[in-house]
Coordinates of N, CA and C and ligand atoms in Angstrom, one line a residue:
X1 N -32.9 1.5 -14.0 CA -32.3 2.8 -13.9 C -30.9 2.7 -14.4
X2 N -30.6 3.4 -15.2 CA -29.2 3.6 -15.9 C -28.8 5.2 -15.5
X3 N -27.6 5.3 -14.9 CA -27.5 6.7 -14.6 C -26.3 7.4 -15.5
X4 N -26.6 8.6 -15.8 CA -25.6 9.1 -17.0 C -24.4 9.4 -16.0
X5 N -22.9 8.9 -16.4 CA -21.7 9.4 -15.5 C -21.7 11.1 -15.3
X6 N -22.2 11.7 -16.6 CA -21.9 13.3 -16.4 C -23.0 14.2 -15.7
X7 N -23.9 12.9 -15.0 CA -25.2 13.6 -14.1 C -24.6 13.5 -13.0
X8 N -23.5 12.1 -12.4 CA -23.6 11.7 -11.4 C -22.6 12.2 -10.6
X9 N -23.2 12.2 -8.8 CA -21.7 12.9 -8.0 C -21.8 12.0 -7.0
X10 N -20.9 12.3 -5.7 CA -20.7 11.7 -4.7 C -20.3 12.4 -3.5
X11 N -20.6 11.7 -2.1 CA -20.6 12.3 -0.7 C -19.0 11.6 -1.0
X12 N -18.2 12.4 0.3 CA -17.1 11.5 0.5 C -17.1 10.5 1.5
X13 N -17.6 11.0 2.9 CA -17.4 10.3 3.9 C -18.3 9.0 4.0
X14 N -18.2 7.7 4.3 CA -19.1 7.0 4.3 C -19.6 6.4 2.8
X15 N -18.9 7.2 1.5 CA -19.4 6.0 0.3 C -17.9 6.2 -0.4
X16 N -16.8 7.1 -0.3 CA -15.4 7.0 -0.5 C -14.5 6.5 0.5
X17 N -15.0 7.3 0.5 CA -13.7 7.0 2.4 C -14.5 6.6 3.3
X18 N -13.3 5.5 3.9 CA -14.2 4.1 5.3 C -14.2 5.2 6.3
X19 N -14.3 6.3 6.8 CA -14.5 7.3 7.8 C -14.6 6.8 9.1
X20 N -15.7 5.9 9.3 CA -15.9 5.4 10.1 C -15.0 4.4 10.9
X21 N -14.9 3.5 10.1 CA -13.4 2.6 10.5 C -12.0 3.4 10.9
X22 N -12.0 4.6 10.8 CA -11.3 5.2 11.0 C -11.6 5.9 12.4
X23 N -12.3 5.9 12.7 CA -13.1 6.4 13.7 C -13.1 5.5 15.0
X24 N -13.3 4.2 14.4 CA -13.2 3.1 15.5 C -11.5 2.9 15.7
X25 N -10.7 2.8 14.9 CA -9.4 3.0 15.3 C -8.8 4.1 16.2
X26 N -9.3 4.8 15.8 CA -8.9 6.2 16.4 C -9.3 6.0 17.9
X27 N -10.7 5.6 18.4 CA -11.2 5.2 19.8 C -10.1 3.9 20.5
X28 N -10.1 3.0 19.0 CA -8.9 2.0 20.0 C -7.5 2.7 20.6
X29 N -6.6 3.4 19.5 CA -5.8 3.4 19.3 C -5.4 5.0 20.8
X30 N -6.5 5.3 21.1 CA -6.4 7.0 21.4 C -6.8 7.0 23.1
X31 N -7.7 6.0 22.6 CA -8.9 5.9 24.3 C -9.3 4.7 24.8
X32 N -8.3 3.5 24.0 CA -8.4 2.5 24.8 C -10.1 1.6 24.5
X33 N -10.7 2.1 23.7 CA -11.7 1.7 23.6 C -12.0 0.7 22.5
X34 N -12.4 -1.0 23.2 CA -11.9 -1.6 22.4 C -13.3 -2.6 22.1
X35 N -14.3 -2.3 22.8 CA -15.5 -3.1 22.6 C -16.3 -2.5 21.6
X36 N -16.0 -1.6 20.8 CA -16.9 -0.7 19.7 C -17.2 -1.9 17.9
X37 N -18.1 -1.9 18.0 CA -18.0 -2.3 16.2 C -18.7 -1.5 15.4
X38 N -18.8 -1.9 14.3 CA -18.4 -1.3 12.8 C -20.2 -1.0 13.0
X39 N -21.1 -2.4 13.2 CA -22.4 -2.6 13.0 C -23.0 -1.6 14.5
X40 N -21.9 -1.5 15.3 CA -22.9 -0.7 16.7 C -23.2 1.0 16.2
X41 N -22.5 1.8 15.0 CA -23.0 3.3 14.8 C -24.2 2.9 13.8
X42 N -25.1 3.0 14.6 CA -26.5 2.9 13.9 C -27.3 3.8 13.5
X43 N -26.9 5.3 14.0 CA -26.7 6.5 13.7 C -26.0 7.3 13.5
X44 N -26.4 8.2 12.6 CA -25.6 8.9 12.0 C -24.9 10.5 13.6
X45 N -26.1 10.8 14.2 CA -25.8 11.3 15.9 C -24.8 10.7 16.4
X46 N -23.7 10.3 16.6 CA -23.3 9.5 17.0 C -23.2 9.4 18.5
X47 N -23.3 10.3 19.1 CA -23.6 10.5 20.8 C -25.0 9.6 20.7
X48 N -26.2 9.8 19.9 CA -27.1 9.1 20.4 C -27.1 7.4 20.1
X49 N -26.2 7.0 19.4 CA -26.4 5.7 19.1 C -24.7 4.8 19.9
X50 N -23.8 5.6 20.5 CA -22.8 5.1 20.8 C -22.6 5.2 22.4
X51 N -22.4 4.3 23.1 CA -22.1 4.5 24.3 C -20.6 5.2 24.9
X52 N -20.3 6.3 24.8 CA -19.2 7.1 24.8 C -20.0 8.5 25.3
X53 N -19.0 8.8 25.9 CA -19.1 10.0 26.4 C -18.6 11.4 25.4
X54 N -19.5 12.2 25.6 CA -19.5 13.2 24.4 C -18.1 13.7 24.3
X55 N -17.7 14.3 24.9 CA -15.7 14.7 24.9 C -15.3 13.7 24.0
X56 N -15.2 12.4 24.3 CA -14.6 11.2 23.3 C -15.1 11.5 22.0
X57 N -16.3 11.1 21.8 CA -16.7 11.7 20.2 C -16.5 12.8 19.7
X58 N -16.8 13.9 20.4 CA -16.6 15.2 19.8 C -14.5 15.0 19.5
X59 N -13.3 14.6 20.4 CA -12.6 14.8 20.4 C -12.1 14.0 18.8
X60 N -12.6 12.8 19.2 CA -12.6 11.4 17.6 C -13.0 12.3 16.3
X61 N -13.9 12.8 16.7 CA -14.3 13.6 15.6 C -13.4 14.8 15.1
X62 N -12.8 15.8 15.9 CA -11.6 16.5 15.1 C -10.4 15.9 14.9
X63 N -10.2 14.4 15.4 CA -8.8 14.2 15.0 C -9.6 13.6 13.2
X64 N -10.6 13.2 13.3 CA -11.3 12.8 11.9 C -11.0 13.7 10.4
X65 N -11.2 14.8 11.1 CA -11.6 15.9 10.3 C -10.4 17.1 9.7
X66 N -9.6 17.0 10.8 CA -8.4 18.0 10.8 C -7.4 17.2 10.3
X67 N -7.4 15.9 9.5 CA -6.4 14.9 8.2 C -5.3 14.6 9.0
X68 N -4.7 14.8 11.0 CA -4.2 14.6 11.4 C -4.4 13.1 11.2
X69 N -4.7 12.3 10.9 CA -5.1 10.6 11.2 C -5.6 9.8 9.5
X70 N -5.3 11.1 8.4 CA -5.7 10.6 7.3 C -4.6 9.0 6.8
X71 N -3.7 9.1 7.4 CA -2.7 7.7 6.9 C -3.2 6.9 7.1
X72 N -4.4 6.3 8.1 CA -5.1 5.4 8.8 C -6.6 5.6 8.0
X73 N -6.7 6.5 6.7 CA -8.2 6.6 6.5 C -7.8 5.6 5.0
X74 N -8.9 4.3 5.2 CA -9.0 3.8 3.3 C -9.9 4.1 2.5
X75 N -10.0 3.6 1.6 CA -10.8 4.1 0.8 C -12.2 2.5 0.8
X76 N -13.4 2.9 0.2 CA -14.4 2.6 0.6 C -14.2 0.9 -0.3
X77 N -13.8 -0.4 -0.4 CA -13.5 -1.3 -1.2 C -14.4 -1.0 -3.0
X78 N -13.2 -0.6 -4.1 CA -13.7 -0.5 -5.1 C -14.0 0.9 -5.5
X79 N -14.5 1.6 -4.6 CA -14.4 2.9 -5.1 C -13.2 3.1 -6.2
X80 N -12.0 3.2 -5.7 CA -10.8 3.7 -6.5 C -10.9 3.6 -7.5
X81 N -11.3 2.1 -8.0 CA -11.3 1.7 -9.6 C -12.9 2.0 -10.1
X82 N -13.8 1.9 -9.9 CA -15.2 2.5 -10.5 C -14.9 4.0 -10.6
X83 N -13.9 5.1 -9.6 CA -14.1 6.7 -9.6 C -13.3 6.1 -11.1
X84 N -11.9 5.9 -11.1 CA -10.8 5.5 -11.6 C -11.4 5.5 -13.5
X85 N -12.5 4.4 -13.2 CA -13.0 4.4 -14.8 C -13.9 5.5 -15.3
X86 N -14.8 5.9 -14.4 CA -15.7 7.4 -14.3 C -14.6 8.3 -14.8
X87 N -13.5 9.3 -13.8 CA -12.9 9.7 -14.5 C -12.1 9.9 -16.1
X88 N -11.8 8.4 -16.6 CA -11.0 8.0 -17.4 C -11.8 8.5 -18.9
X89 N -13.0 8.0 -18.5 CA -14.3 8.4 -19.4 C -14.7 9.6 -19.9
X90 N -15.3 10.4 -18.6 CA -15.8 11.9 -18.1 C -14.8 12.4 -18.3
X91 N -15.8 13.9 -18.0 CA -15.3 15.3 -17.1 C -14.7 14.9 -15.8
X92 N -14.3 15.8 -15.5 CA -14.1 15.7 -13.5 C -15.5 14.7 -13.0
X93 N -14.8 14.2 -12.3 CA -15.5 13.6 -11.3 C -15.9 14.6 -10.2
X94 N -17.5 14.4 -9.8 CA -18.0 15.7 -8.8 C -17.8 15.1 -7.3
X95 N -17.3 15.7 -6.5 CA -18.0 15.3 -4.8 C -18.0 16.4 -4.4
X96 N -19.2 15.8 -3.5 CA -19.7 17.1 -2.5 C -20.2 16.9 -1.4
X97 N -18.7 17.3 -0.4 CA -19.1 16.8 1.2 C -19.2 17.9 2.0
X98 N -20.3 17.7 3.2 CA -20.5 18.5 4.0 C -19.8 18.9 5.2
X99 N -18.1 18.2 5.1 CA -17.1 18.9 5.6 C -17.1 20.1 5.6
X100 N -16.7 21.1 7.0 CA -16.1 22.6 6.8 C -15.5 23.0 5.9
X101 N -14.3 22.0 5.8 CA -13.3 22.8 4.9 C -13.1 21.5 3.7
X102 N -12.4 21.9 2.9 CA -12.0 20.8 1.9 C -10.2 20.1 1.7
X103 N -9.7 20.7 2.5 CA -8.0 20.9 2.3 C -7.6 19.4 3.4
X104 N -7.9 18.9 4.1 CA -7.5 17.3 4.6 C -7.9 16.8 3.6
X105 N -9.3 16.6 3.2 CA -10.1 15.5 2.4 C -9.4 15.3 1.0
X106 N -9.3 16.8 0.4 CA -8.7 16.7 -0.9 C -7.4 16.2 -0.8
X107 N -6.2 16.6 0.1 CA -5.0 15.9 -0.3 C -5.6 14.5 -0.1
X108 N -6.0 13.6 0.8 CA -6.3 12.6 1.1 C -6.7 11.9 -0.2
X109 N -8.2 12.3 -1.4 CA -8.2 12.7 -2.3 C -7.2 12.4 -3.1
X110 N -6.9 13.5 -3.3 CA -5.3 13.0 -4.7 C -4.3 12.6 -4.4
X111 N -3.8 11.9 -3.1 CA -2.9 10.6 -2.6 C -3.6 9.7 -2.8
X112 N -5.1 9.1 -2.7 CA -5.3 7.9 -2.4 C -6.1 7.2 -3.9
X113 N -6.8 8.1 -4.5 CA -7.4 8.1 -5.7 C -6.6 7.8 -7.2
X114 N -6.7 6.8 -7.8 CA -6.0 6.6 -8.9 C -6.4 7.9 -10.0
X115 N -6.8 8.8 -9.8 CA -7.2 9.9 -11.0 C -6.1 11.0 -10.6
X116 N -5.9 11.9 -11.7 CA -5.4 12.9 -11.8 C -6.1 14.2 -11.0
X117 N -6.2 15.3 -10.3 CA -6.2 15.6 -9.3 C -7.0 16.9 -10.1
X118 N -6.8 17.1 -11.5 CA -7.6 18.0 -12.4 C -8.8 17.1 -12.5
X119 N -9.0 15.5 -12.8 CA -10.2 15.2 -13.0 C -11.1 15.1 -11.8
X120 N -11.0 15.6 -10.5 CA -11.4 15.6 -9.7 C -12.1 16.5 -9.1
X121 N -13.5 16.8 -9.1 CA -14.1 18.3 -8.3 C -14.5 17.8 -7.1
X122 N -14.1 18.7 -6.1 CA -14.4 18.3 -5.0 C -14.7 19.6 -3.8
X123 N -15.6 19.9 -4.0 CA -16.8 20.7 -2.8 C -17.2 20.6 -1.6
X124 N -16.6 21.5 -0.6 CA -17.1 21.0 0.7 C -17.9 22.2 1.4
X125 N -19.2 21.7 1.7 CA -19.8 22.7 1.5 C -20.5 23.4 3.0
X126 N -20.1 22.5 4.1 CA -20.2 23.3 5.3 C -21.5 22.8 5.9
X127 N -22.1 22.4 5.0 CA -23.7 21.6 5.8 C -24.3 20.8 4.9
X128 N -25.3 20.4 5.0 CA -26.1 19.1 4.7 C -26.9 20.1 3.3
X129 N -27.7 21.1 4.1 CA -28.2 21.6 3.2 C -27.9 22.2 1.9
X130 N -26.8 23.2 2.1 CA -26.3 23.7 1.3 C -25.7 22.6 -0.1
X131 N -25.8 21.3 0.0 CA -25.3 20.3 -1.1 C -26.4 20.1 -2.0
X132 N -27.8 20.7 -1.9 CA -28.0 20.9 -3.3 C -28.3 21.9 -4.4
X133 N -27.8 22.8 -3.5 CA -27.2 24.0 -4.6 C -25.8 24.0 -5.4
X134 N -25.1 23.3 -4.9 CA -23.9 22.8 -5.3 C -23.9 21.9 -6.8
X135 N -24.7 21.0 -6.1 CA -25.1 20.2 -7.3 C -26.0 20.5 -8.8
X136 N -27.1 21.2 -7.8 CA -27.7 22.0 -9.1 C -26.7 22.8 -10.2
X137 N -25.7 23.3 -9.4 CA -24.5 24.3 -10.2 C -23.9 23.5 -11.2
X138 N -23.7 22.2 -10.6 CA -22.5 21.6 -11.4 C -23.5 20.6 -12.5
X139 N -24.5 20.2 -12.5 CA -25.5 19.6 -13.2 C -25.5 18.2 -12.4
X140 N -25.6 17.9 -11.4 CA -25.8 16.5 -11.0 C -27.2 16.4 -10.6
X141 N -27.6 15.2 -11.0 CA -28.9 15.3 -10.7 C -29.0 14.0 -10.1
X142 N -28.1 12.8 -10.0 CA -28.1 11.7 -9.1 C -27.0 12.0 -8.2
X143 N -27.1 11.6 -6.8 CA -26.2 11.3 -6.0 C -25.7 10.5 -4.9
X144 N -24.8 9.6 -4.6 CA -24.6 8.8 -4.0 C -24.3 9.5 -2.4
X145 N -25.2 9.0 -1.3 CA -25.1 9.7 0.2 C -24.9 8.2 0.7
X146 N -24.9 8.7 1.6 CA -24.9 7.4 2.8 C -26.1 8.1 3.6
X147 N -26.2 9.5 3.6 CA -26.9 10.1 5.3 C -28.4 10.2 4.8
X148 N -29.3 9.5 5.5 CA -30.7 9.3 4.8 C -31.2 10.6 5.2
X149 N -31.0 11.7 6.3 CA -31.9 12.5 5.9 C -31.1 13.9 4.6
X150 N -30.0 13.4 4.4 CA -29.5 14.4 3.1 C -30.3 13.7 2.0
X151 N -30.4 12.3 1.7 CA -31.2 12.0 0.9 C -32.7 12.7 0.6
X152 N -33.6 12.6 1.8 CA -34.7 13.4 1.7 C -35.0 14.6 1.5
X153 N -33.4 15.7 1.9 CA -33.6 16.7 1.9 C -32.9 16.8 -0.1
X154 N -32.4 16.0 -0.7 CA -31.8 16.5 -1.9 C -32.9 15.5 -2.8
X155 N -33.8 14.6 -2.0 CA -35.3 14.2 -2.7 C -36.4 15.5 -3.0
X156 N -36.3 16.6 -1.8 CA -37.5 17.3 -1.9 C -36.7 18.9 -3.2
X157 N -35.0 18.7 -3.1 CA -35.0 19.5 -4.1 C -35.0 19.1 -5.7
X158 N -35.6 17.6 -6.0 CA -36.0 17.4 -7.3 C -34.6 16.4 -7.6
X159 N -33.6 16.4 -7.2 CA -32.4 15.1 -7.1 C -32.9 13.8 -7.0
X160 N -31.8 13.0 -7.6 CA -32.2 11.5 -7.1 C -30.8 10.8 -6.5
X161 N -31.2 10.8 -4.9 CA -30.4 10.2 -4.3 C -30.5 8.6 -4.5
X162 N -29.2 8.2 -4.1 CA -28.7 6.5 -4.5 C -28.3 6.7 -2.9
X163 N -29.0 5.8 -1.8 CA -28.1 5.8 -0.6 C -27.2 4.2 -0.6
X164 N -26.1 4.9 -0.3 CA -24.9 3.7 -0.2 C -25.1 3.4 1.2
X165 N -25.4 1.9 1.4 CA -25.8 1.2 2.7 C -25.0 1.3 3.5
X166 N -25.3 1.6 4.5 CA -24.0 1.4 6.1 C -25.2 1.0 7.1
X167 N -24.9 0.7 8.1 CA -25.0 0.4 9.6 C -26.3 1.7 10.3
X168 N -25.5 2.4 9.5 CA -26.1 4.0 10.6 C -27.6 4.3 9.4
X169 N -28.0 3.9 8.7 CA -28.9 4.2 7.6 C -30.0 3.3 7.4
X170 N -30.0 2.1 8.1 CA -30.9 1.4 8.4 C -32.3 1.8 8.8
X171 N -33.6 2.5 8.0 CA -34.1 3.3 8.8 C -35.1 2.7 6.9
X172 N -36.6 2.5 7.0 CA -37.2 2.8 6.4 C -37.0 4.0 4.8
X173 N -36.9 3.9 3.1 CA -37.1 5.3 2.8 C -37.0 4.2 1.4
X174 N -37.5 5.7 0.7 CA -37.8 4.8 -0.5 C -36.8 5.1 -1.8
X175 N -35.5 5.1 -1.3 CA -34.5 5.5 -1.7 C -33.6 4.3 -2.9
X176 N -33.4 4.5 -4.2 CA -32.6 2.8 -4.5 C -31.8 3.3 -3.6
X177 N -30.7 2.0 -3.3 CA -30.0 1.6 -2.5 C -29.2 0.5 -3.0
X178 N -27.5 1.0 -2.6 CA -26.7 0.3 -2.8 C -26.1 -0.5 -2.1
X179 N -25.5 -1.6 -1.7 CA -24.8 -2.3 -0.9 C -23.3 -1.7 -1.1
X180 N -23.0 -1.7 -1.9 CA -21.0 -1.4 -2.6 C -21.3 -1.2 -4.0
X181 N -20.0 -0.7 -4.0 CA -19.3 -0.3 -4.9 C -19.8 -0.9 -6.5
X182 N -20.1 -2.6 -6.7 CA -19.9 -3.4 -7.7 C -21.2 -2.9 -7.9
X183 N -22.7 -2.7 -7.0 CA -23.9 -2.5 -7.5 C -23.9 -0.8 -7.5
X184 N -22.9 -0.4 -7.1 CA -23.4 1.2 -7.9 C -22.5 1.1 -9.2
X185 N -22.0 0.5 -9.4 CA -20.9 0.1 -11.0 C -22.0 0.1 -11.9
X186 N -23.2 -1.3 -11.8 CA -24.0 -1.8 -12.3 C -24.9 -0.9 -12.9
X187 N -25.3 0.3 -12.1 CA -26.2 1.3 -12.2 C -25.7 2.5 -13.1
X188 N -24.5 2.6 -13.6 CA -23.9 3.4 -14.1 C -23.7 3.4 -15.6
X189 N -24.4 4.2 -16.6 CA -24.7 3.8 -17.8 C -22.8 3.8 -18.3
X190 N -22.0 3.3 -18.3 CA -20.6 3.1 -19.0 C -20.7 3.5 -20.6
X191 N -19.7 3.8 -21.3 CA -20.1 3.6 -22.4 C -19.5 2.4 -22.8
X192 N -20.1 1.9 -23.9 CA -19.1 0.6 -24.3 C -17.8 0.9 -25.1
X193 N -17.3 0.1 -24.8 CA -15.7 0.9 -25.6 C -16.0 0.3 -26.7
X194 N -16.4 -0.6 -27.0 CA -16.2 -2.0 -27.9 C -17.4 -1.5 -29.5
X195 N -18.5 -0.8 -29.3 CA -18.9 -0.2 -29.7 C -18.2 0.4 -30.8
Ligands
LIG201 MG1 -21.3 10.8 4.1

């Protein structure tokens, strides 16, 4: 499978941004919570796979979300320079995350991303489902998730999800799958310059 760059889009949280790692800082740094690792969110629920008390999560979760704690959020190793050449090439680069709003993510976004802030489209679309009408709009027809059941659900609307491996996704599906950054590079039809 070779995928065209002008088909392809992206989730933000969990295949751009280390979200998560940001998340476990936030638990150290906020609540003292210091026995958590990277490999224990095995779900994407995070109440059902983490031993914390819901207040804690739910609380981790709007400092997540509200870009109060974005100076502490990195980017996913490699992304920067694979979006970095996608843009350079392409149109805008597409993402489309099922954040409420888009105004943390996006400055976050054009501070941390080596692209120009025009080559970047970036959609937040309020739920899971609503991301593949989004995509249908903008012509993507591959997309990189992390969250296996957005995968299924943007499988049954005729899309081809690529899930980027985490911890929380370990779960049976017949999805390719990427480990990082260098093997979703691999999958990406480039053009040759040399040509
Ligand atoms: Mg995600």
């Amino acid at each position: 499978m070779k995928i065209d760059p002008n088909r392809l889009g992206f989730d933000i949280d969990g295949v751009v941004a280390d979200t998560m790692h940001l998340f476990l800082d936030i638990a150290r740094k906020d609540f003292n919570i210091r026995d958590l690792r990277y490999e224990d969110i095995t779900c994407y629920m995070l109440e059902e796979c983490l031993n914390l008390e819901e207040a804690v999560i739910e609380s981790i979760v709007v400092k997540l979300l509200d870009g109060s704690r974005d100076e502490g959020l990195r980017p996913i190793p490699g992304a920067p320079e694979v979006l970095e050449r996608l843009g350079a090439d392409h149109g805008p680069v597409r993402f489309v995350t099922a954040r409420p709003d888009d105004e943390a993510i996006r400055e976050w976004m054009h501070r941390i991303m080596p692209l120009p802030p025009s080559h970047m489209d970036i959609v937040a679309t309020g739920s899971f489902e609503a991301k593949a009408s989004v995509l249908r709009e903008k012509g993507v027809s591959h997309f990189v998730e992390d969250r296996l059941e957005t995968c299924f659900l943007l499988q049954d609307e005729g899309f081809t999800p690529i899930l980027f491996k985490q911890p929380w996704n370990r779960e049976p599906h017949p999805f390719v799958e990427v480990k990082d950054w260098n093997e979703l590079a691999a999958l990406i039809d480039f053009p040759d310059r040399h040509s």
